Amino acid sequence: MTTLAQGLQQYQAIVDKAMARFPERPHMTEKRICTPLDIQGADYMEKNGFPGQYPFTRGVQPTMYRSRLWTMRAYAGFATAEETNARYKYLLQAGQTGLSVAMDLPTQIGLDSDAELSHGEVGKVGVAIDSLADMERLFEGIPLDKVSTSMTINGPAAVLLAMYVAVAEKQGVRPEVLRGTIQNDILKEYIARGTYIFPPRPSMRLITDTFAYCSRNIPKWNTISVGAYHIREAGASPIQEIAFAFANAMAYIDAAIKAGQKVDDFAPGISWIFTAGLDFFSEVAKFRAARRLWARIMKERYGATVPKAMMLRVHVHTAGSVLTAQQPLNNVARITWQAMSAVLGGIQSMACCAYDEALSLPTEESATLALRTQQMLAYESGISNTIDPLAGSYYVESLTDQIEKEAMEYLDKIDKMGGAVAAIEQGYMQKEMALHAYEDQKNVETGRRTVIGVNKYQDDKPVTTNEVLKADLGVGERQIARTNSLKEKRDNAAVRASLDRLREACQGTDNLMPYLIDAVKTYATLGEICGVMREIFGEYHQDGSTLFEDANTAGKEIA
């Protein structure tokens, strides 16, 4: 009887002969074939186990999508709160099961629409939120006890959460029933996106304050969505995506523990946003490896005992950086298999890019198609009927092991540097991401990596933009007029008093969330609130310096 080793040797001889006539395509880096030899010695219960049980390789819920499908979102936000509200209602009627809020750039960096730096950016890449009044309009007619809301906001995340709590209160919805997520991941802003406001230390305080406040008052809320997605979109590899995001998350956990919090209390509120890229099997294995590695870190390093504190609960957004402006309809196919890899990888919620995002913000039609893509995968493809159906594949299991091993090697390096903050300060993560991004782009330009429509099978048809969503350049003027009117009509004495209390709290050690909720309820604007915090905490600059506001802060200029 032929043994596996003998059979493999015979196979290789056949391959060598065949390749003389039929050479393999160039640039193949993956193993040609995987066998039981690639996963020998693997203990099933230690490596895989069962869904809903440690180490959660096969999923975080015992019955996964057989009982409840993943939450289907569409990342949406543009122009004014009313226009975005209309898009949300349309998507909910189309079958979306959760909201995902895109904020405009001024909101992301804590500026009001009338700030000098906001000029030309108001409502462009997301919705403009200057005050509680905008947040009320954004969710008008949408019962917050019935939907789960994800907000992509980082530097001023605590302020936007405060506004959400205040809107819910006006709807008669108690904080303890609210479900959703604030991104709230500031460390990845320093290395991947750049929408930071304050220096790292006070930013970490805001994050740990939301951990503590939500664990007591909004227990169903995810207090942070660690941004692996943005790290990947900035040029990282799938392994760097895991490792750098995990290193950042461990820094948040260390800070919360140092502040006196217990890991089993706050860790269940940690959620994640990952990307789903083009390399199908690598993405499936990535999610499996990440769940297993995170469970082990939480159990062995931090002593977590509550299962939810060890679970990696993942929201996925399909990769936007790989979409092409050339032949944009090709993106429909790309998005479909990206989403399929996420489902087979066992994620908990997802938003698919729209095919026209390389050209503009999505139209109503393209946003609907992105949602329909998820719905067809859920109801027509059959891939959600069996849990972790690719488990046991020699290739997928060996790839899962490899990704986990290499991600852990990165984490060991970062630990030796002193953790994520130290690694960021030394530029280590930024440099590694830049090197990978450079190599990937070089591979596209030299043809080592094929991109259909870009470096192969191009056509001469011009890229048409007739059907894309056009930004309304009048949004900024309308939003400024609205905010100025609010400032005239509100109780400015109450605003001043709330900002004074916030300023004093920033100088002390109290949890800032109650003071932020108090301030937004007086209709203090985002810029005024962040102005007070800039005054006390300073403003971080890319060179690592900190600029402090002078006496002319926004918080002191209220009439």
Coordinates of C-alpha atoms in Angstrom, one line a residue:
M1 CA 0.0 0.0 0.0
T2 CA 1.4 3.4 -1.0
T3 CA 2.1 5.8 1.9
L4 CA 1.2 9.5 1.9
A5 CA 4.9 10.3 1.6
Q6 CA 5.4 7.9 -1.3
G7 CA 2.3 9.2 -3.0
L8 CA 3.6 12.8 -2.7
Q9 CA 6.9 11.8 -4.2
Q10 CA 5.2 10.1 -7.1
Y11 CA 3.0 13.1 -7.6
Q12 CA 6.0 15.4 -7.7
A13 CA 7.6 13.3 -10.4
I14 CA 4.5 13.6 -12.5
V15 CA 4.3 17.4 -11.9
D16 CA 8.0 17.8 -13.0
K17 CA 7.2 15.9 -16.3
A18 CA 4.0 17.8 -16.9
M19 CA 5.6 21.2 -16.3
A20 CA 8.0 20.6 -19.2
R21 CA 5.0 20.8 -21.5
F22 CA 2.6 23.0 -19.5
P23 CA 4.6 25.4 -17.3
E24 CA 2.7 26.9 -14.4
R25 CA 1.5 30.5 -14.6
P26 CA 4.2 32.9 -13.2
H27 CA 4.2 34.5 -9.8
M28 CA 2.5 31.6 -7.9
T29 CA 3.6 31.9 -4.3
E30 CA 1.1 29.6 -2.6
K31 CA 1.8 25.9 -2.1
R32 CA 0.7 23.8 -5.0
I33 CA -1.1 21.2 -3.0
C34 CA -1.8 20.6 0.7
T35 CA -2.1 17.2 2.4
P36 CA -2.5 15.9 5.9
L37 CA 1.2 16.4 6.3
D38 CA 0.6 20.2 6.4
I39 CA -1.6 19.9 9.5
Q40 CA -0.1 16.8 11.2
G41 CA -0.1 16.8 15.0
A42 CA -3.0 19.2 15.2
D43 CA -5.3 18.6 18.1
Y44 CA -8.8 19.2 16.9
M45 CA -10.2 20.5 20.2
E46 CA -7.2 22.7 20.8
K47 CA -7.1 24.2 17.3
N48 CA -10.7 24.1 16.2
G49 CA -13.2 22.9 18.8
F50 CA -16.9 23.7 18.2
P51 CA -18.7 26.9 17.3
G52 CA -19.5 29.1 20.3
Q53 CA -16.8 27.4 22.4
Y54 CA -13.1 28.3 23.1
P55 CA -11.0 29.0 21.1
F56 CA -13.9 30.1 18.8
T57 CA -12.0 29.2 15.6
R58 CA -15.3 27.9 14.1
G59 CA -17.4 30.9 15.2
V60 CA -18.6 32.8 18.2
Q61 CA -22.2 31.4 18.3
P62 CA -23.1 27.7 18.6
T63 CA -25.5 27.7 15.6
M64 CA -24.1 30.8 13.8
Y65 CA -26.2 31.8 10.7
R66 CA -28.6 28.9 11.1
S67 CA -30.3 30.8 13.9
R68 CA -29.5 34.4 13.0
L69 CA -27.9 35.9 9.9
W70 CA -25.2 38.4 10.2
T71 CA -26.3 42.1 10.6
M72 CA -26.5 43.7 7.1
R73 CA -25.4 47.3 7.0
A74 CA -24.7 49.9 4.4
Y75 CA -22.1 52.5 5.3
A76 CA -24.0 55.7 4.5
G77 CA -23.9 59.4 5.2
F78 CA -23.8 62.6 3.1
A79 CA -24.8 66.2 3.1
T80 CA -27.3 67.1 5.8
A81 CA -28.9 65.0 8.5
E82 CA -32.3 65.1 6.6
E83 CA -30.8 63.7 3.4
T84 CA -29.0 61.0 5.3
N85 CA -32.1 60.2 7.3
A86 CA -34.0 59.7 4.0
R87 CA -31.3 57.3 2.8
Y88 CA -31.4 55.3 6.1
K89 CA -35.2 54.9 5.8
Y90 CA -34.9 53.8 2.2
L91 CA -32.2 51.2 3.2
L92 CA -34.2 49.9 6.1
Q93 CA -37.3 49.4 3.9
A94 CA -35.0 47.6 1.5
G95 CA -34.1 45.1 4.2
Q96 CA -31.1 46.5 5.9
T97 CA -30.9 45.3 9.5
G98 CA -28.5 47.9 11.0
L99 CA -27.3 51.4 10.4
S100 CA -23.8 52.5 9.7
V101 CA -23.2 56.2 10.0
A102 CA -20.5 58.0 7.9
M103 CA -19.6 61.4 9.3
D104 CA -18.1 64.2 7.3
L105 CA -14.5 65.2 7.7
P106 CA -15.1 68.3 10.0
T107 CA -17.2 66.1 12.3
Q108 CA -14.5 63.5 12.4
I109 CA -11.9 66.0 13.6
G110 CA -14.3 67.8 16.1
L111 CA -15.0 71.0 14.1
D112 CA -18.2 72.8 13.4
S113 CA -19.3 73.4 9.9
D114 CA -18.4 77.1 10.2
A115 CA -14.8 76.5 11.1
E116 CA -12.2 77.8 8.6
L117 CA -10.8 74.4 8.1
S118 CA -14.3 73.0 7.3
H119 CA -14.7 75.1 4.2
G120 CA -15.3 72.8 1.2
E121 CA -15.6 69.7 3.3
V122 CA -19.0 70.0 4.9
G123 CA -21.3 67.0 4.1
K124 CA -18.9 65.7 1.4
V125 CA -17.7 62.3 2.6
G126 CA -20.4 61.9 5.3
V127 CA -23.1 63.7 7.2
A128 CA -22.4 66.9 9.0
I129 CA -23.2 66.7 12.8
D130 CA -22.7 70.0 14.5
S131 CA -25.0 69.5 17.5
L132 CA -27.7 67.4 19.1
A133 CA -30.2 69.1 16.8
D134 CA -28.5 67.4 13.8
M135 CA -28.4 64.1 15.6
E136 CA -32.2 64.4 16.3
R137 CA -32.8 65.0 12.6
L138 CA -30.5 62.2 11.6
F139 CA -32.6 59.6 13.5
E140 CA -36.0 61.2 13.2
G141 CA -38.6 58.5 12.7
I142 CA -36.1 55.7 13.4
P143 CA -36.8 54.0 16.7
L144 CA -33.4 53.5 18.4
D145 CA -34.7 50.6 20.5
K146 CA -35.3 48.7 17.3
V147 CA -32.1 49.2 15.3
S148 CA -28.4 48.7 15.9
T149 CA -26.3 51.7 15.0
S150 CA -22.6 51.8 14.1
M151 CA -20.9 55.2 14.1
T152 CA -17.5 55.5 12.3
I153 CA -16.1 58.2 14.6
N154 CA -12.9 58.2 16.6
G155 CA -11.4 61.4 18.1
P156 CA -14.8 62.9 19.2
A157 CA -16.4 59.4 19.6
A158 CA -17.4 60.1 23.2
V159 CA -19.2 63.3 22.2
L160 CA -21.2 61.6 19.4
L161 CA -22.1 58.7 21.8
A162 CA -23.4 61.4 24.2
M163 CA -25.6 62.8 21.5
Y164 CA -26.9 59.4 20.6
V165 CA -27.8 58.8 24.2
A166 CA -29.6 62.2 24.4
V167 CA -31.6 61.4 21.2
A168 CA -32.6 58.1 22.6
E169 CA -33.8 59.8 25.8
K170 CA -35.9 62.2 23.8
Q171 CA -37.5 59.1 22.1
G172 CA -38.2 57.6 25.5
V173 CA -35.6 54.8 25.0
R174 CA -33.6 53.8 28.0
P175 CA -29.8 53.6 27.6
E176 CA -29.6 50.0 28.7
V177 CA -31.5 48.8 25.6
L178 CA -29.4 50.7 23.1
R179 CA -27.4 48.5 20.7
G180 CA -24.6 49.7 18.5
T181 CA -21.0 50.6 18.2
I182 CA -18.7 53.6 18.2
Q183 CA -15.4 53.1 16.5
N184 CA -13.5 54.9 19.2
D185 CA -10.1 53.5 18.0
I186 CA -7.7 56.4 18.2
L187 CA -4.4 54.5 17.9
K188 CA -5.0 53.4 14.4
E189 CA -5.7 57.1 13.5
Y190 CA -2.1 57.9 14.3
I191 CA -0.8 55.3 11.9
A192 CA -3.5 54.8 9.3
R193 CA -6.2 57.5 8.9
G194 CA -5.1 60.8 10.5
T195 CA -8.4 62.0 12.0
Y196 CA -7.0 62.4 15.5
I197 CA -7.6 65.5 17.6
F198 CA -5.9 65.1 21.0
P199 CA -2.5 63.6 22.0
P200 CA -2.5 59.9 22.8
R201 CA -2.8 60.1 26.6
P202 CA -6.0 62.2 26.9
S203 CA -7.4 60.2 23.9
M204 CA -6.8 57.0 25.8
R205 CA -8.6 58.6 28.8
L206 CA -11.7 59.3 26.7
I207 CA -11.7 55.7 25.5
T208 CA -11.4 54.1 28.9
D209 CA -14.0 56.5 30.2
T210 CA -16.4 55.2 27.6
F211 CA -15.5 51.6 28.6
A212 CA -16.4 52.3 32.2
Y213 CA -19.5 54.4 31.5
C214 CA -21.0 51.9 29.1
S215 CA -20.3 48.8 31.1
R216 CA -22.4 50.4 33.9
N217 CA -25.1 52.2 31.9
I218 CA -25.2 51.0 28.2
P219 CA -24.3 47.3 28.6
K220 CA -25.3 46.3 25.1
W221 CA -23.2 48.9 23.5
N222 CA -19.9 48.1 21.8
T223 CA -17.5 50.7 23.3
I224 CA -14.8 50.3 20.6
S225 CA -14.5 48.8 17.2
V226 CA -10.9 48.2 16.8
G227 CA -10.0 49.3 13.3
A228 CA -8.1 46.5 11.5
Y229 CA -9.9 47.6 8.4
H230 CA -8.2 51.0 8.2
I231 CA -4.8 49.5 8.8
R232 CA -5.3 47.1 5.9
E233 CA -6.7 49.9 3.6
A234 CA -3.6 52.0 4.4
G235 CA -1.4 49.3 2.9
A236 CA -1.0 46.5 5.5
S237 CA -0.9 42.8 4.7
P238 CA -3.6 40.5 6.1
I239 CA -1.1 39.4 8.8
Q240 CA -0.2 43.0 9.7
E241 CA -4.0 43.8 9.7
I242 CA -4.4 41.3 12.6
A243 CA -1.2 42.0 14.5
F244 CA -1.3 45.8 14.5
A245 CA -5.0 45.9 15.4
F246 CA -4.4 43.4 18.2
A247 CA -1.5 45.4 19.5
N248 CA -3.6 48.5 19.6
A249 CA -6.4 46.7 21.4
M250 CA -4.0 45.3 24.0
A251 CA -2.9 48.9 24.7
Y252 CA -6.5 49.8 25.4
I253 CA -7.0 46.8 27.6
D254 CA -3.8 47.6 29.5
A255 CA -5.0 51.3 30.0
A256 CA -8.4 50.2 31.2
I257 CA -6.9 47.7 33.7
K258 CA -4.5 50.4 34.9
A259 CA -7.5 52.6 35.5
G260 CA -8.9 50.0 37.8
Q261 CA -11.4 48.2 35.5
K262 CA -11.8 44.5 35.3
V263 CA -11.3 42.8 32.0
D264 CA -14.4 40.6 32.3
D265 CA -16.5 43.7 32.8
F266 CA -15.3 45.8 29.8
A267 CA -13.8 43.3 27.3
P268 CA -17.3 42.0 26.1
G269 CA -17.8 45.6 24.7
I270 CA -14.8 45.3 22.4
S271 CA -15.8 44.7 18.8
W272 CA -13.8 44.8 15.6
I273 CA -13.9 46.0 12.0
F274 CA -11.9 44.0 9.5
T275 CA -11.6 44.1 5.8
A276 CA -12.5 41.4 3.3
G277 CA -9.9 41.5 0.5
L278 CA -9.5 39.7 -2.8
D279 CA -7.5 36.6 -1.9
F280 CA -10.4 34.4 -1.1
F281 CA -9.0 31.6 1.0
S282 CA -6.5 33.8 2.8
E283 CA -9.4 36.0 4.0
V284 CA -11.4 33.0 5.2
A285 CA -8.3 31.7 7.1
K286 CA -7.6 35.2 8.4
F287 CA -10.9 35.4 10.3
R288 CA -10.5 31.9 11.7
A289 CA -6.9 32.6 12.8
A290 CA -7.8 35.9 14.3
R291 CA -10.6 34.5 16.5
R292 CA -8.3 31.7 17.8
L293 CA -5.4 34.0 18.5
W294 CA -7.5 36.6 20.3
A295 CA -9.2 34.0 22.5
R296 CA -5.8 32.8 23.6
I297 CA -4.5 36.3 24.3
M298 CA -7.5 37.1 26.4
K299 CA -7.5 33.9 28.3
E300 CA -3.7 33.4 28.8
R301 CA -2.4 37.0 28.9
Y302 CA -5.3 38.8 30.6
G303 CA -7.0 36.0 32.6
A304 CA -10.5 36.5 31.0
T305 CA -13.0 34.0 32.3
V306 CA -16.2 35.2 30.7
P307 CA -16.6 33.7 27.2
K308 CA -17.8 37.0 25.7
A309 CA -14.6 38.6 26.9
M310 CA -12.6 36.2 24.8
M311 CA -14.7 36.4 21.6
L312 CA -13.6 38.3 18.5
R313 CA -16.9 39.7 17.2
V314 CA -16.2 41.1 13.8
H315 CA -17.9 43.6 11.5
V316 CA -16.5 43.4 8.0
H317 CA -16.5 46.1 5.3
T318 CA -15.4 44.8 1.9
A319 CA -12.2 46.4 0.7
G320 CA -12.7 49.7 -1.0
S321 CA -9.0 50.2 -1.9
V322 CA -9.1 47.4 -4.5
L323 CA -12.1 48.7 -6.4
T324 CA -11.3 50.2 -9.8
A325 CA -12.5 53.3 -11.6
Q326 CA -11.8 51.5 -14.9
Q327 CA -14.6 49.1 -15.9
P328 CA -16.4 49.8 -12.6
L329 CA -19.0 47.1 -13.1
N330 CA -16.2 44.6 -12.5
N331 CA -16.4 45.7 -8.9
V332 CA -19.7 43.9 -8.5
A333 CA -18.0 40.6 -8.9
R334 CA -15.1 41.6 -6.7
I335 CA -17.4 42.7 -3.9
T336 CA -19.4 39.4 -4.1
W337 CA -16.5 37.1 -3.5
Q338 CA -15.1 39.4 -0.8
A339 CA -18.5 39.2 1.0
M340 CA -18.5 35.4 0.5
S341 CA -15.1 35.0 2.1
A342 CA -16.4 37.0 5.1
V343 CA -19.5 34.8 5.5
L344 CA -17.4 31.6 5.2
G345 CA -15.0 33.2 7.7
G346 CA -17.8 33.5 10.3
I347 CA -18.3 37.3 10.7
Q348 CA -21.1 39.0 12.7
S349 CA -22.1 42.0 10.6
M350 CA -21.1 43.4 7.2
A351 CA -21.3 46.3 4.9
C352 CA -20.5 45.9 1.3
C353 CA -18.9 48.6 -0.8
A354 CA -21.0 49.9 -3.7
Y355 CA -19.4 49.2 -7.2
D356 CA -19.2 53.0 -8.0
E357 CA -17.2 54.0 -4.9
A358 CA -14.0 54.4 -6.9
L359 CA -15.8 57.2 -8.6
S360 CA -18.0 58.9 -6.0
L361 CA -20.3 58.3 -3.0
P362 CA -22.8 55.5 -3.8
T363 CA -26.0 56.3 -5.5
E364 CA -29.3 54.9 -4.2
E365 CA -29.2 52.2 -6.9
S366 CA -25.6 51.1 -6.2
A367 CA -26.2 51.1 -2.4
T368 CA -29.2 48.9 -2.9
L369 CA -27.2 46.5 -5.1
A370 CA -24.5 46.3 -2.3
L371 CA -27.3 45.3 0.1
R372 CA -28.9 42.9 -2.3
T373 CA -25.5 41.2 -2.7
Q374 CA -25.5 40.3 1.0
Q375 CA -29.2 39.2 0.9
M376 CA -28.5 36.9 -2.1
L377 CA -25.6 35.3 -0.3
A378 CA -27.8 34.8 2.8
Y379 CA -30.9 33.5 1.1
E380 CA -29.9 32.0 -2.3
S381 CA -26.3 30.7 -2.2
G382 CA -26.6 28.2 0.6
I383 CA -23.2 29.1 2.1
S384 CA -24.8 30.1 5.5
N385 CA -26.5 26.8 6.1
T386 CA -23.5 24.9 7.4
I387 CA -21.2 26.3 10.1
D388 CA -17.6 26.9 9.0
P389 CA -17.9 24.6 5.9
L390 CA -14.3 25.0 4.9
A391 CA -13.0 23.6 8.2
G392 CA -10.9 20.4 7.6
S393 CA -9.6 21.6 4.3
Y394 CA -5.9 20.9 4.3
Y395 CA -5.2 24.2 2.7
V396 CA -7.5 26.3 4.9
E397 CA -6.4 24.7 8.1
S398 CA -2.7 25.0 7.2
L399 CA -3.2 28.6 6.1
T400 CA -5.1 29.4 9.4
D401 CA -2.1 28.0 11.4
Q402 CA 0.4 30.0 9.3
I403 CA -1.5 33.3 9.6
E404 CA -1.8 32.9 13.4
K405 CA 1.9 32.1 13.8
E406 CA 3.1 35.0 11.7
A407 CA 0.7 37.5 13.4
M408 CA 2.0 36.3 16.8
E409 CA 5.6 36.9 15.6
Y410 CA 4.6 40.5 14.9
L411 CA 3.0 40.9 18.3
D412 CA 6.1 39.5 20.0
K413 CA 8.2 42.2 18.2
I414 CA 5.8 44.9 19.3
D415 CA 5.9 43.7 22.9
K416 CA 9.6 43.9 22.9
M417 CA 9.4 47.5 21.8
G418 CA 7.1 48.3 24.7
G419 CA 3.7 47.9 23.2
A420 CA 1.6 49.6 20.5
V421 CA 2.1 53.2 21.6
A422 CA 5.9 52.8 21.7
A423 CA 5.9 51.1 18.3
I424 CA 3.8 53.9 16.9
E425 CA 6.1 56.5 18.3
Q426 CA 9.0 54.7 16.7
G427 CA 7.2 54.6 13.4
Y428 CA 7.5 50.8 13.3
M429 CA 4.0 50.0 12.2
Q430 CA 3.8 52.9 9.7
K431 CA 7.1 51.7 8.1
E432 CA 6.0 48.1 7.8
M433 CA 2.7 49.1 6.2
A434 CA 4.4 51.5 3.8
L435 CA 6.8 48.8 2.7
H436 CA 4.0 46.3 2.0
A437 CA 1.9 49.0 0.2
Y438 CA 5.0 49.8 -2.0
E439 CA 5.6 46.2 -2.9
D440 CA 2.0 45.6 -3.7
Q441 CA 1.8 48.6 -6.0
K442 CA 5.0 47.6 -7.6
N443 CA 3.5 44.2 -8.3
V444 CA 0.6 45.7 -10.0
E445 CA 2.8 48.0 -12.1
T446 CA 5.1 45.1 -13.2
G447 CA 2.2 42.7 -13.8
R448 CA 3.1 40.3 -11.0
R449 CA -0.4 41.0 -9.6
T450 CA -3.2 41.1 -12.2
V451 CA -6.0 43.7 -11.9
I452 CA -8.5 43.2 -14.7
G453 CA -9.2 46.4 -16.5
V454 CA -6.1 48.1 -15.1
N455 CA -3.1 46.1 -16.2
K456 CA -4.8 43.3 -18.2
Y457 CA -7.8 43.2 -20.5
Q458 CA -8.1 47.0 -20.6
D459 CA -10.5 48.7 -22.9
D460 CA -10.5 52.2 -24.4
K461 CA -14.0 53.1 -23.1
P462 CA -13.9 56.4 -21.1
V463 CA -15.0 56.2 -17.5
T464 CA -18.4 57.7 -17.4
T465 CA -19.6 59.7 -14.4
N466 CA -23.1 60.6 -15.6
E467 CA -24.8 58.4 -13.0
V468 CA -22.6 59.1 -10.0
L469 CA -23.8 61.0 -6.9
K470 CA -22.8 64.7 -7.2
A471 CA -22.1 66.6 -4.0
D472 CA -24.3 69.6 -3.4
L473 CA -21.9 72.5 -2.9
G474 CA -24.6 74.5 -1.1
V475 CA -24.7 72.1 1.8
G476 CA -22.0 74.0 3.7
E477 CA -23.8 77.3 3.6
R478 CA -27.1 75.8 4.6
Q479 CA -25.5 73.9 7.5
I480 CA -23.6 77.0 8.7
A481 CA -26.9 79.0 8.7
R482 CA -28.7 76.3 10.6
T483 CA -25.9 76.1 13.3
N484 CA -25.8 79.9 13.7
S485 CA -29.6 80.0 14.1
L486 CA -29.3 77.3 16.8
K487 CA -26.7 79.3 18.7
E488 CA -29.0 82.3 18.7
K489 CA -32.0 80.5 20.0
R490 CA -30.6 78.1 22.6
D491 CA -30.0 79.0 26.3
N492 CA -26.4 80.2 26.1
A493 CA -26.1 80.6 29.8
A494 CA -26.8 76.9 30.2
V495 CA -24.3 76.1 27.4
R496 CA -21.5 78.2 29.2
A497 CA -22.2 76.5 32.5
S498 CA -22.1 73.0 31.0
L499 CA -18.8 73.8 29.2
D500 CA -17.3 75.2 32.4
R501 CA -18.2 72.0 34.2
L502 CA -16.6 70.0 31.4
R503 CA -13.5 72.1 31.5
E504 CA -13.1 71.5 35.2
A505 CA -13.7 67.7 34.8
C506 CA -11.0 67.6 32.0
Q507 CA -8.6 69.0 34.5
G508 CA -9.5 66.4 37.1
T509 CA -10.0 62.6 37.0
D510 CA -13.8 62.2 36.8
N511 CA -15.3 60.1 34.1
L512 CA -16.1 62.6 31.3
M513 CA -19.1 60.9 29.8
P514 CA -21.7 62.4 32.2
Y515 CA -20.3 65.9 31.5
L516 CA -20.4 65.3 27.7
I517 CA -24.0 64.2 27.9
D518 CA -24.8 67.3 30.0
A519 CA -23.2 69.5 27.5
V520 CA -24.8 68.1 24.4
K521 CA -28.2 68.4 26.0
T522 CA -27.8 72.1 26.2
Y523 CA -27.1 72.1 22.5
A524 CA -23.4 73.0 22.9
T525 CA -21.9 72.2 19.5
L526 CA -19.3 69.6 18.7
G527 CA -16.8 72.3 18.0
E528 CA -17.4 74.1 21.3
I529 CA -17.1 70.8 23.3
C530 CA -14.0 69.7 21.5
G531 CA -12.7 73.3 21.8
V532 CA -12.8 73.0 25.6
M533 CA -11.0 69.7 25.4
R534 CA -8.4 71.1 23.0
E535 CA -7.8 73.9 25.5
I536 CA -7.0 71.4 28.3
F537 CA -5.6 68.4 26.4
G538 CA -3.9 70.2 23.5
E539 CA -4.1 69.3 19.8
Y540 CA -1.8 66.6 18.4
H541 CA 0.3 67.2 15.3
Q542 CA 1.8 64.7 12.9
D543 CA 5.3 65.5 14.0
G544 CA 4.4 64.4 17.5
S545 CA 4.1 67.9 18.9
T546 CA 1.1 69.2 20.9
L547 CA -0.4 72.6 20.3
F548 CA -2.5 74.1 23.2
E549 CA -5.3 76.5 22.5
D550 CA -5.1 80.0 23.9
A551 CA -7.8 81.9 25.7
N552 CA -9.8 82.4 22.5
T553 CA -11.2 78.8 22.5
A554 CA -14.5 78.1 21.0
G555 CA -15.8 77.2 24.4
K556 CA -15.1 80.7 25.7
E557 CA -16.6 82.7 22.8
I558 CA -20.3 81.9 23.5
A559 CA -22.4 85.1 23.4

